[in-house]
Amino acid sequence: MAEDRAFRTAAWVGLALAAALSLAACGKGGNAEHAPERGDQAAAKVDGQTIWSSDVKREAVAQGLIGEGEPLDVSSDLFRRVLDEVVDQRLLAGEAVRRKLDKDPIAQRRMTAARDRVLGDMLVESVVSDAVNDNAVRGLYQEQLKLAKRSEEIHARQIVLPNAAEADAVRKLLATGASFEQLAMEKSTDAATRFNGGDLGYFTIDVMPEAYGAALKTAKPGQIVGPFAVEGGFALVKVEDRRVEQPITLEVARPQIVRFLTYDQIRDLLEKLRGRAKVQVMVKTDAPSQAIPPADAPKTGVSPAILPPAAAPAPPAKGAKK
């Protein structure tokens, strides 16, 4: 436990330097202190300076221990642990000020960089919170719903037999009223589907091998087609249902839509700021300067694929396209 604490303390030295200017400024402002947020409460004092519960929560969010907007109970073990870390940060910052490290030119530059990051984050949060709201999310969802091309989905079951003779024999049993699901479990050689009665789930023809597409193209619900040759044998397929491909719901699509709108707002904001500013790059680079988007950011100018099929089919027969 002591070693872990020492390790964390060493990692906080950089943060302490970034906090030093703020701490020094607090010392110049008199003794009166007011809660920085409504409902905030004092959690601790370090050399007369208050650490508020909101400070602890902000640190917990920064560490990824809780999400933005999630509550943090002041009586919880997590709150106490993060409070201890914030106290340690404040102590380190105070000692840095006492040693005049905040006057060091390198420290000043690092604190300026930290200030720029914080202010930039606050600007982005403000712009995004104003623009990325429920109306915007619903609007983009409805727009994509209109643009989405929806194919026809088929729900089917299959029985795969090793040869044509056995497939014909099973077809005759089905003609006498035998249960398709029961025969699939008893006789199908396709391990991916036999134990659930040959159920392939809902799928579009384009994801299946060519033989399935040809056999099922005009098949109606309730109809049994085959046997026809597939990789690994011969298949009998019963069509259970045909329907228009279902889009995902708004709630499922919401996180991706919010992500897209957020990146869109940030891109537009940066384009406007760069358009108003005079930016001179003083070093040679191999490529034009541009902001690097997060790995999962949608491509600029490309509408987000927010409405894929509602469900993927169960594994098809052997030889089905991946």
XYZ file of N, CA and C in Angstrom, residues 141-305:
495
model
N -30.921 11.621 -36.807
C -31.438 10.252 -36.893
C -32.534 10.158 -37.963
N -33.484 11.101 -37.941
C -34.564 11.088 -38.917
C -34.039 11.310 -40.334
N -33.038 12.175 -40.458
C -32.433 12.426 -41.771
C -31.804 11.161 -42.326
N -31.064 10.451 -41.468
C -30.422 9.221 -41.904
C -31.449 8.126 -42.190
N -32.549 8.156 -41.430
C -33.610 7.170 -41.636
C -34.187 7.304 -43.046
N -34.335 8.551 -43.512
C -34.881 8.797 -44.848
C -33.890 8.380 -45.933
N -32.585 8.563 -45.663
C -31.562 8.275 -46.668
C -31.177 6.802 -46.725
N -31.435 6.088 -45.623
C -30.976 4.705 -45.532
C -31.698 3.817 -46.549
N -30.926 3.007 -47.249
C -31.500 2.038 -48.177
C -31.710 0.731 -47.427
N -32.952 0.314 -47.365
C -33.263 -0.897 -46.619
C -33.641 -2.035 -47.562
N -32.930 -3.130 -47.427
C -33.190 -4.300 -48.254
C -34.262 -5.161 -47.591
N -34.593 -6.267 -48.256
C -35.529 -7.216 -47.668
C -34.754 -8.248 -46.857
N -35.272 -8.566 -45.690
C -34.674 -9.585 -44.834
C -35.510 -10.852 -44.883
N -34.827 -11.978 -44.794
C -35.495 -13.276 -44.759
C -35.142 -13.966 -43.453
N -36.133 -14.544 -42.808
C -35.903 -15.397 -41.644
C -36.114 -16.833 -42.111
N -35.104 -17.680 -41.939
C -35.192 -19.039 -42.461
C -34.505 -20.032 -41.523
N -34.836 -21.303 -41.753
C -34.173 -22.421 -41.074
C -33.605 -23.358 -42.145
N -32.599 -24.128 -41.769
C -31.996 -25.023 -42.741
C -31.683 -26.384 -42.134
N -31.626 -27.363 -43.011
C -31.118 -28.690 -42.676
C -30.074 -29.014 -43.737
N -28.865 -29.324 -43.328
C -27.794 -29.657 -44.271
C -27.512 -31.157 -44.158
N -27.566 -31.827 -45.277
C -27.325 -33.279 -45.341
C -26.081 -33.564 -46.173
N -25.413 -34.693 -45.903
C -24.143 -34.953 -46.596
C -24.289 -35.293 -48.075
N -25.459 -35.795 -48.526
C -25.605 -36.163 -49.935
C -27.055 -35.966 -50.372
N -27.265 -36.058 -51.689
C -28.582 -35.783 -52.256
C -29.609 -36.826 -51.826
N -29.182 -38.081 -51.694
C -30.123 -39.139 -51.321
C -30.710 -38.891 -49.937
N -29.850 -38.547 -48.979
C -30.334 -38.291 -47.620
C -31.189 -37.034 -47.592
N -30.839 -36.048 -48.396
C -31.625 -34.814 -48.450
C -33.023 -35.100 -48.995
N -33.113 -35.959 -50.029
C -34.422 -36.317 -50.579
C -35.251 -37.075 -49.548
N -34.606 -37.932 -48.755
C -35.327 -38.698 -47.739
C -35.913 -37.769 -46.680
N -35.142 -36.772 -46.274
C -35.640 -35.814 -45.276
C -36.755 -34.971 -45.872
N -36.647 -34.639 -47.151
C -37.691 -33.855 -47.811
C -39.024 -34.623 -47.788
N -38.958 -35.941 -47.988
C -40.168 -36.758 -47.950
C -40.772 -36.782 -46.545
N -39.903 -36.826 -45.515
C -40.404 -36.793 -44.135
C -41.117 -35.470 -43.853
N -40.547 -34.385 -44.345
C -41.165 -33.071 -44.157
C -42.519 -33.007 -44.856
N -42.632 -33.695 -46.013
C -43.890 -33.686 -46.756
C -44.994 -34.410 -45.999
N -44.612 -35.301 -45.097
C -45.609 -36.019 -44.299
C -45.993 -35.267 -43.036
N -45.390 -34.083 -42.822
C -45.741 -33.267 -41.666
C -44.734 -33.300 -40.538
N -43.562 -33.918 -40.758
C -42.533 -33.974 -39.719
C -42.048 -32.560 -39.384
N -41.619 -32.366 -38.151
C -41.160 -31.049 -37.698
C -39.813 -30.698 -38.314
N -39.766 -29.552 -38.967
C -38.507 -29.091 -39.564
C -37.443 -28.901 -38.486
N -37.829 -28.242 -37.392
C -36.875 -27.976 -36.313
C -36.322 -29.268 -35.720
N -37.215 -30.267 -35.517
C -36.779 -31.523 -34.922
C -35.825 -32.269 -35.848
N -36.152 -32.321 -37.141
C -35.267 -32.987 -38.095
C -33.926 -32.272 -38.214
N -33.940 -30.941 -38.108
C -32.676 -30.192 -38.151
C -31.778 -30.604 -36.995
N -32.372 -30.718 -35.801
C -31.565 -31.115 -34.634
C -31.081 -32.551 -34.733
N -31.861 -33.409 -35.357
C -31.508 -34.829 -35.423
C -30.570 -35.154 -36.577
N -30.729 -34.482 -37.726
C -30.047 -34.941 -38.928
C -29.096 -33.944 -39.581
N -29.235 -32.654 -39.290
C -28.385 -31.668 -39.965
C -26.926 -31.850 -39.573
N -26.049 -31.679 -40.545
C -24.603 -31.778 -40.292
C -23.970 -30.413 -40.022
N -24.770 -29.353 -40.091
C -24.226 -28.006 -39.863
C -24.226 -27.704 -38.362
N -23.050 -27.768 -37.752
C -22.940 -27.599 -36.295
C -23.350 -26.205 -35.837
N -23.262 -25.221 -36.711
C -23.569 -23.839 -36.317
C -25.058 -23.621 -36.097
N -25.903 -24.428 -36.760
C -27.351 -24.171 -36.674
C -28.178 -25.356 -36.199
N -27.637 -26.570 -36.194
C -28.478 -27.738 -35.930
C -29.080 -27.720 -34.524
N -28.346 -27.199 -33.545
C -28.816 -27.275 -32.161
C -29.869 -26.218 -31.825
N -30.109 -25.283 -32.728
C -31.230 -24.341 -32.519
C -32.302 -24.537 -33.582
N -32.426 -25.788 -34.016
C -33.475 -26.122 -34.975
C -33.216 -25.609 -36.367
N -31.937 -25.382 -36.694
C -31.559 -24.910 -38.023
C -31.790 -23.430 -38.256
N -32.036 -22.687 -37.182
C -32.407 -21.269 -37.308
C -31.246 -20.424 -37.816
N -31.470 -19.745 -38.930
C -30.477 -18.829 -39.504
C -30.717 -17.387 -39.076
N -31.821 -17.134 -38.366
C -32.148 -15.770 -37.999
C -32.573 -14.968 -39.216
N -32.586 -13.629 -39.076
C -32.902 -12.746 -40.203
C -31.619 -12.388 -40.940
N -31.665 -12.380 -42.259
C -30.486 -12.037 -43.056
C -30.951 -11.476 -44.398
N -30.037 -10.770 -45.057
C -30.290 -10.326 -46.426
C -29.577 -11.292 -47.365
N -30.141 -11.479 -48.536
C -29.613 -12.489 -49.454
C -28.155 -12.233 -49.822
N -27.753 -10.947 -49.844
C -26.392 -10.630 -50.289
C -25.311 -11.150 -49.350
N -25.664 -11.505 -48.103
C -24.646 -11.997 -47.176
C -24.531 -13.513 -47.231
N -25.366 -14.163 -48.034
C -25.375 -15.619 -48.102
C -24.649 -16.106 -49.354
N -24.232 -17.373 -49.365
C -23.643 -17.931 -50.589
C -24.627 -17.853 -51.753
N -24.100 -17.868 -52.960
C -24.912 -17.670 -54.159
C -26.049 -18.681 -54.274
N -25.802 -19.912 -53.875
C -26.830 -20.948 -53.982
C -28.064 -20.599 -53.157
N -27.867 -20.005 -51.996
C -28.988 -19.612 -51.151
C -29.780 -18.492 -51.814
N -29.073 -17.535 -52.397
C -29.744 -16.425 -53.044
C -30.647 -16.880 -54.177
N -30.140 -17.804 -54.991
C -30.926 -18.313 -56.123
C -32.156 -19.075 -55.649
N -31.987 -19.859 -54.570
C -33.091 -20.697 -54.090
C -34.154 -19.887 -53.355
N -33.746 -18.839 -52.668
C -34.667 -18.111 -51.801
C -35.244 -16.846 -52.424
N -34.792 -16.495 -53.612
C -35.165 -15.228 -54.218
C -36.670 -15.013 -54.266
N -37.415 -16.044 -54.637
C -38.869 -15.902 -54.779
C -39.648 -16.751 -53.772
N -38.951 -17.376 -52.839
C -39.624 -18.257 -51.874
C -40.524 -17.456 -50.940
N -41.653 -18.012 -50.621
C -42.628 -17.346 -49.758
C -42.574 -17.916 -48.343
N -43.031 -17.138 -47.339
C -43.063 -17.651 -45.970
C -43.838 -18.965 -45.889
N -43.269 -19.934 -45.188
C -43.871 -21.255 -45.050
C -43.374 -22.249 -46.079
N -42.734 -21.776 -47.145
C -42.272 -22.651 -48.219
C -40.941 -23.304 -47.869
N -40.775 -24.558 -48.268
C -39.505 -25.276 -48.102
C -38.882 -25.414 -49.482
N -37.640 -24.970 -49.624
C -36.941 -25.051 -50.911
C -35.769 -26.010 -50.789
N -35.399 -26.603 -51.917
C -34.297 -27.548 -51.935
C -34.799 -28.986 -52.046
N -33.866 -29.921 -51.972
C -32.459 -29.686 -51.646
C -31.679 -29.070 -52.814
N -30.669 -28.235 -52.446
C -29.753 -27.672 -53.426
C -28.336 -27.799 -52.877
N -27.387 -27.849 -53.788
C -25.998 -28.103 -53.398
C -25.392 -26.893 -52.693
N -24.734 -27.177 -51.575
C -23.959 -26.167 -50.847
C -22.630 -26.809 -50.485
N -21.714 -25.995 -50.029
C -20.434 -26.552 -49.610
C -20.672 -27.479 -48.419
N -20.224 -28.723 -48.539
C -20.386 -29.679 -47.440
C -21.616 -30.542 -47.566
N -22.410 -30.386 -48.649
C -23.569 -31.245 -48.788
C -24.707 -30.605 -49.549
N -25.931 -30.925 -49.097
C -27.149 -30.416 -49.728
C -28.043 -29.822 -48.654
N -28.667 -28.688 -48.979
C -29.452 -27.959 -47.983
C -30.927 -27.946 -48.329
N -31.743 -28.085 -47.275
C -33.170 -27.822 -47.329
C -33.416 -26.578 -46.494
N -34.148 -25.617 -47.024
C -34.351 -24.355 -46.307
C -35.845 -24.051 -46.228
N -36.298 -23.728 -45.022
C -37.685 -23.322 -44.812
C -37.722 -21.824 -44.545
N -38.507 -21.097 -45.342
C -38.652 -19.655 -45.157
C -39.708 -19.406 -44.086
N -39.325 -18.734 -43.016
C -40.252 -18.429 -41.924
C -40.933 -17.076 -42.115
N -40.171 -16.095 -42.652
C -40.719 -14.734 -42.744
C -39.893 -13.924 -43.727
N -40.515 -12.919 -44.324
C -39.821 -11.929 -45.148
C -40.299 -10.564 -44.681
N -39.375 -9.619 -44.555
C -39.746 -8.289 -44.087
C -38.730 -7.267 -44.589
N -39.106 -6.003 -44.505
C -38.160 -4.928 -44.827
C -37.129 -4.842 -43.714
N -35.873 -4.696 -44.086
C -34.769 -4.610 -43.131
C -35.050 -3.536 -42.083
N -34.869 -3.877 -40.833
C -35.202 -2.975 -39.737
C -34.006 -2.101 -39.345
N -34.201 -0.776 -39.218
C -33.097 0.083 -38.751
C -32.923 -0.064 -37.246
N -31.754 0.306 -36.772
C -31.554 0.308 -35.326
C -32.362 1.446 -34.717
N -32.651 1.325 -33.450
C -33.458 2.344 -32.774
C -32.637 3.597 -32.499
N -33.333 4.666 -32.187
C -32.670 5.922 -31.864
C -31.744 5.753 -30.669
N -32.199 5.040 -29.663
C -31.389 4.915 -28.450
C -30.104 4.135 -28.704
N -30.169 3.145 -29.578
C -28.956 2.395 -29.921
C -28.023 3.259 -30.758
N -28.606 4.067 -31.651
C -27.796 4.913 -32.531
C -27.275 6.163 -31.834
N -27.900 6.556 -30.715
C -27.589 7.829 -30.077
C -26.096 8.052 -29.809
N -25.359 7.098 -29.185
C -23.938 7.373 -28.893
C -23.129 7.720 -30.136
N -23.376 7.009 -31.242
C -22.629 7.288 -32.465
C -23.029 8.639 -33.060
N -24.315 8.976 -32.971
C -24.772 10.274 -33.480
C -24.154 11.407 -32.670
N -24.150 11.255 -31.336
C -23.559 12.280 -30.470
C -22.083 12.455 -30.807
N -21.376 11.334 -31.025
C -19.958 11.397 -31.376
C -19.766 12.153 -32.685
N -20.584 11.844 -33.671
C -20.472 12.512 -34.971
C -20.736 14.004 -34.845
N -21.813 14.374 -34.147
C -22.145 15.794 -33.987
C -21.060 16.532 -33.221
N -20.482 15.864 -32.216
C -19.409 16.477 -31.431
C -18.197 16.780 -32.307
N -17.753 15.784 -33.086
C -16.607 15.994 -33.968
C -16.914 17.081 -35.000
N -18.163 17.103 -35.483
C -18.560 18.097 -36.476
C -18.466 19.507 -35.900
N -18.922 19.681 -34.664
C -18.859 20.991 -34.010
C -17.416 21.421 -33.770
N -16.584 20.489 -33.314
C -15.176 20.816 -33.054
C -14.472 21.196 -34.348
N -14.726 20.440 -35.411
C -14.107 20.747 -36.709
C -14.519 22.135 -37.192
N -15.830 22.435 -37.110
C -16.300 23.746 -37.558
C -15.705 24.873 -36.719
N -15.626 24.655 -35.413
C -15.058 25.672 -34.523
C -13.604 25.948 -34.882
N -12.821 24.890 -35.088
C -11.408 25.065 -35.420
C -11.235 25.725 -36.781
N -12.094 25.379 -37.735
C -11.999 26.011 -39.056
C -12.263 27.512 -38.962
N -13.242 27.906 -38.157
C -13.547 29.329 -37.990
C -12.407 30.046 -37.286
N -11.861 29.434 -36.240
C -10.772 30.075 -35.502
C -9.530 30.220 -36.363
N -9.215 29.178 -37.140
C -8.047 29.261 -38.017
C -8.280 30.284 -39.125
N -9.534 30.423 -39.558
C -9.842 31.398 -40.599
C -9.660 32.828 -40.130
N -9.879 33.076 -38.831
C -9.733 34.434 -38.293
C -8.310 34.736 -37.839
N -7.545 33.694 -37.552
C -6.209 33.890 -36.974
C -5.134 33.905 -38.071
N -3.994 34.452 -37.709
C -2.836 34.413 -38.586
C -1.865 33.386 -38.005
N -1.835 32.209 -38.620
C -0.996 31.105 -38.136
C 0.181 30.943 -39.075
N 1.374 31.052 -38.531
C 2.601 30.881 -39.317
C 3.366 29.683 -38.772
N 3.545 28.670 -39.612
C 4.325 27.495 -39.227
C 5.782 27.785 -39.558
N 6.641 27.729 -38.545
C 8.033 28.152 -38.701
C 8.991 27.007 -38.995
N 8.492 25.780 -39.023
C 9.347 24.627 -39.320
C 8.820 23.937 -40.562
N 9.701 23.226 -41.257
C 9.301 22.506 -42.448
C 8.626 21.193 -42.055
N 7.548 20.895 -42.742
C 6.850 19.633 -42.498
C 6.648 18.922 -43.823
N 6.462 17.604 -43.765
C 6.287 16.812 -44.987
C 4.879 16.910 -45.548
N 3.935 17.284 -44.675
C 2.539 17.339 -45.127
C 1.898 18.599 -44.586
N 0.819 19.073 -45.214
C 0.115 20.267 -44.711
C -0.376 20.043 -43.289
N -0.318 21.101 -42.493
C -0.780 20.999 -41.103
C -2.280 20.808 -41.064
N -2.721 19.842 -40.283
C -4.145 19.620 -40.119
C -4.397 18.922 -38.798
N -5.585 19.159 -38.262
C -5.948 18.517 -37.012
C -6.112 17.021 -37.242
N -5.611 16.210 -36.314
C -5.735 14.757 -36.408
C -6.949 14.326 -35.617
N -7.975 13.804 -36.279
C -9.192 13.418 -35.556
C -8.971 12.139 -34.768
N -9.814 11.889 -33.776
C -9.730 10.628 -33.043
C -9.896 9.457 -33.996
N -9.401 8.277 -33.568
C -9.412 7.113 -34.439
C -10.808 6.727 -34.885
N -11.809 6.954 -34.015
C -13.161 6.527 -34.361
C -14.024 7.670 -34.880
N -13.384 8.795 -35.258
C -14.155 9.923 -35.778
C -14.632 9.627 -37.193
N -15.863 10.008 -37.536
C -16.332 9.832 -38.915
C -15.515 10.679 -39.868
N -15.388 10.245 -41.110
C -14.633 11.001 -42.109
C -15.371 12.288 -42.453
N -14.614 13.367 -42.658
C -15.204 14.659 -42.980
C -16.001 14.573 -44.275
N -17.221 15.116 -44.215
C -18.045 15.160 -45.414
C -18.783 13.874 -45.714
N -18.580 12.848 -44.911
C -19.251 11.577 -45.139
C -20.327 11.391 -44.088
N -21.526 11.121 -44.538
C -22.628 10.932 -43.601
C -22.375 9.707 -42.747
N -22.609 9.775 -41.434
C -22.318 8.646 -40.560
C -23.245 7.479 -40.839
N -22.671 6.279 -40.799
C -23.475 5.077 -41.014
C -24.137 4.707 -39.700
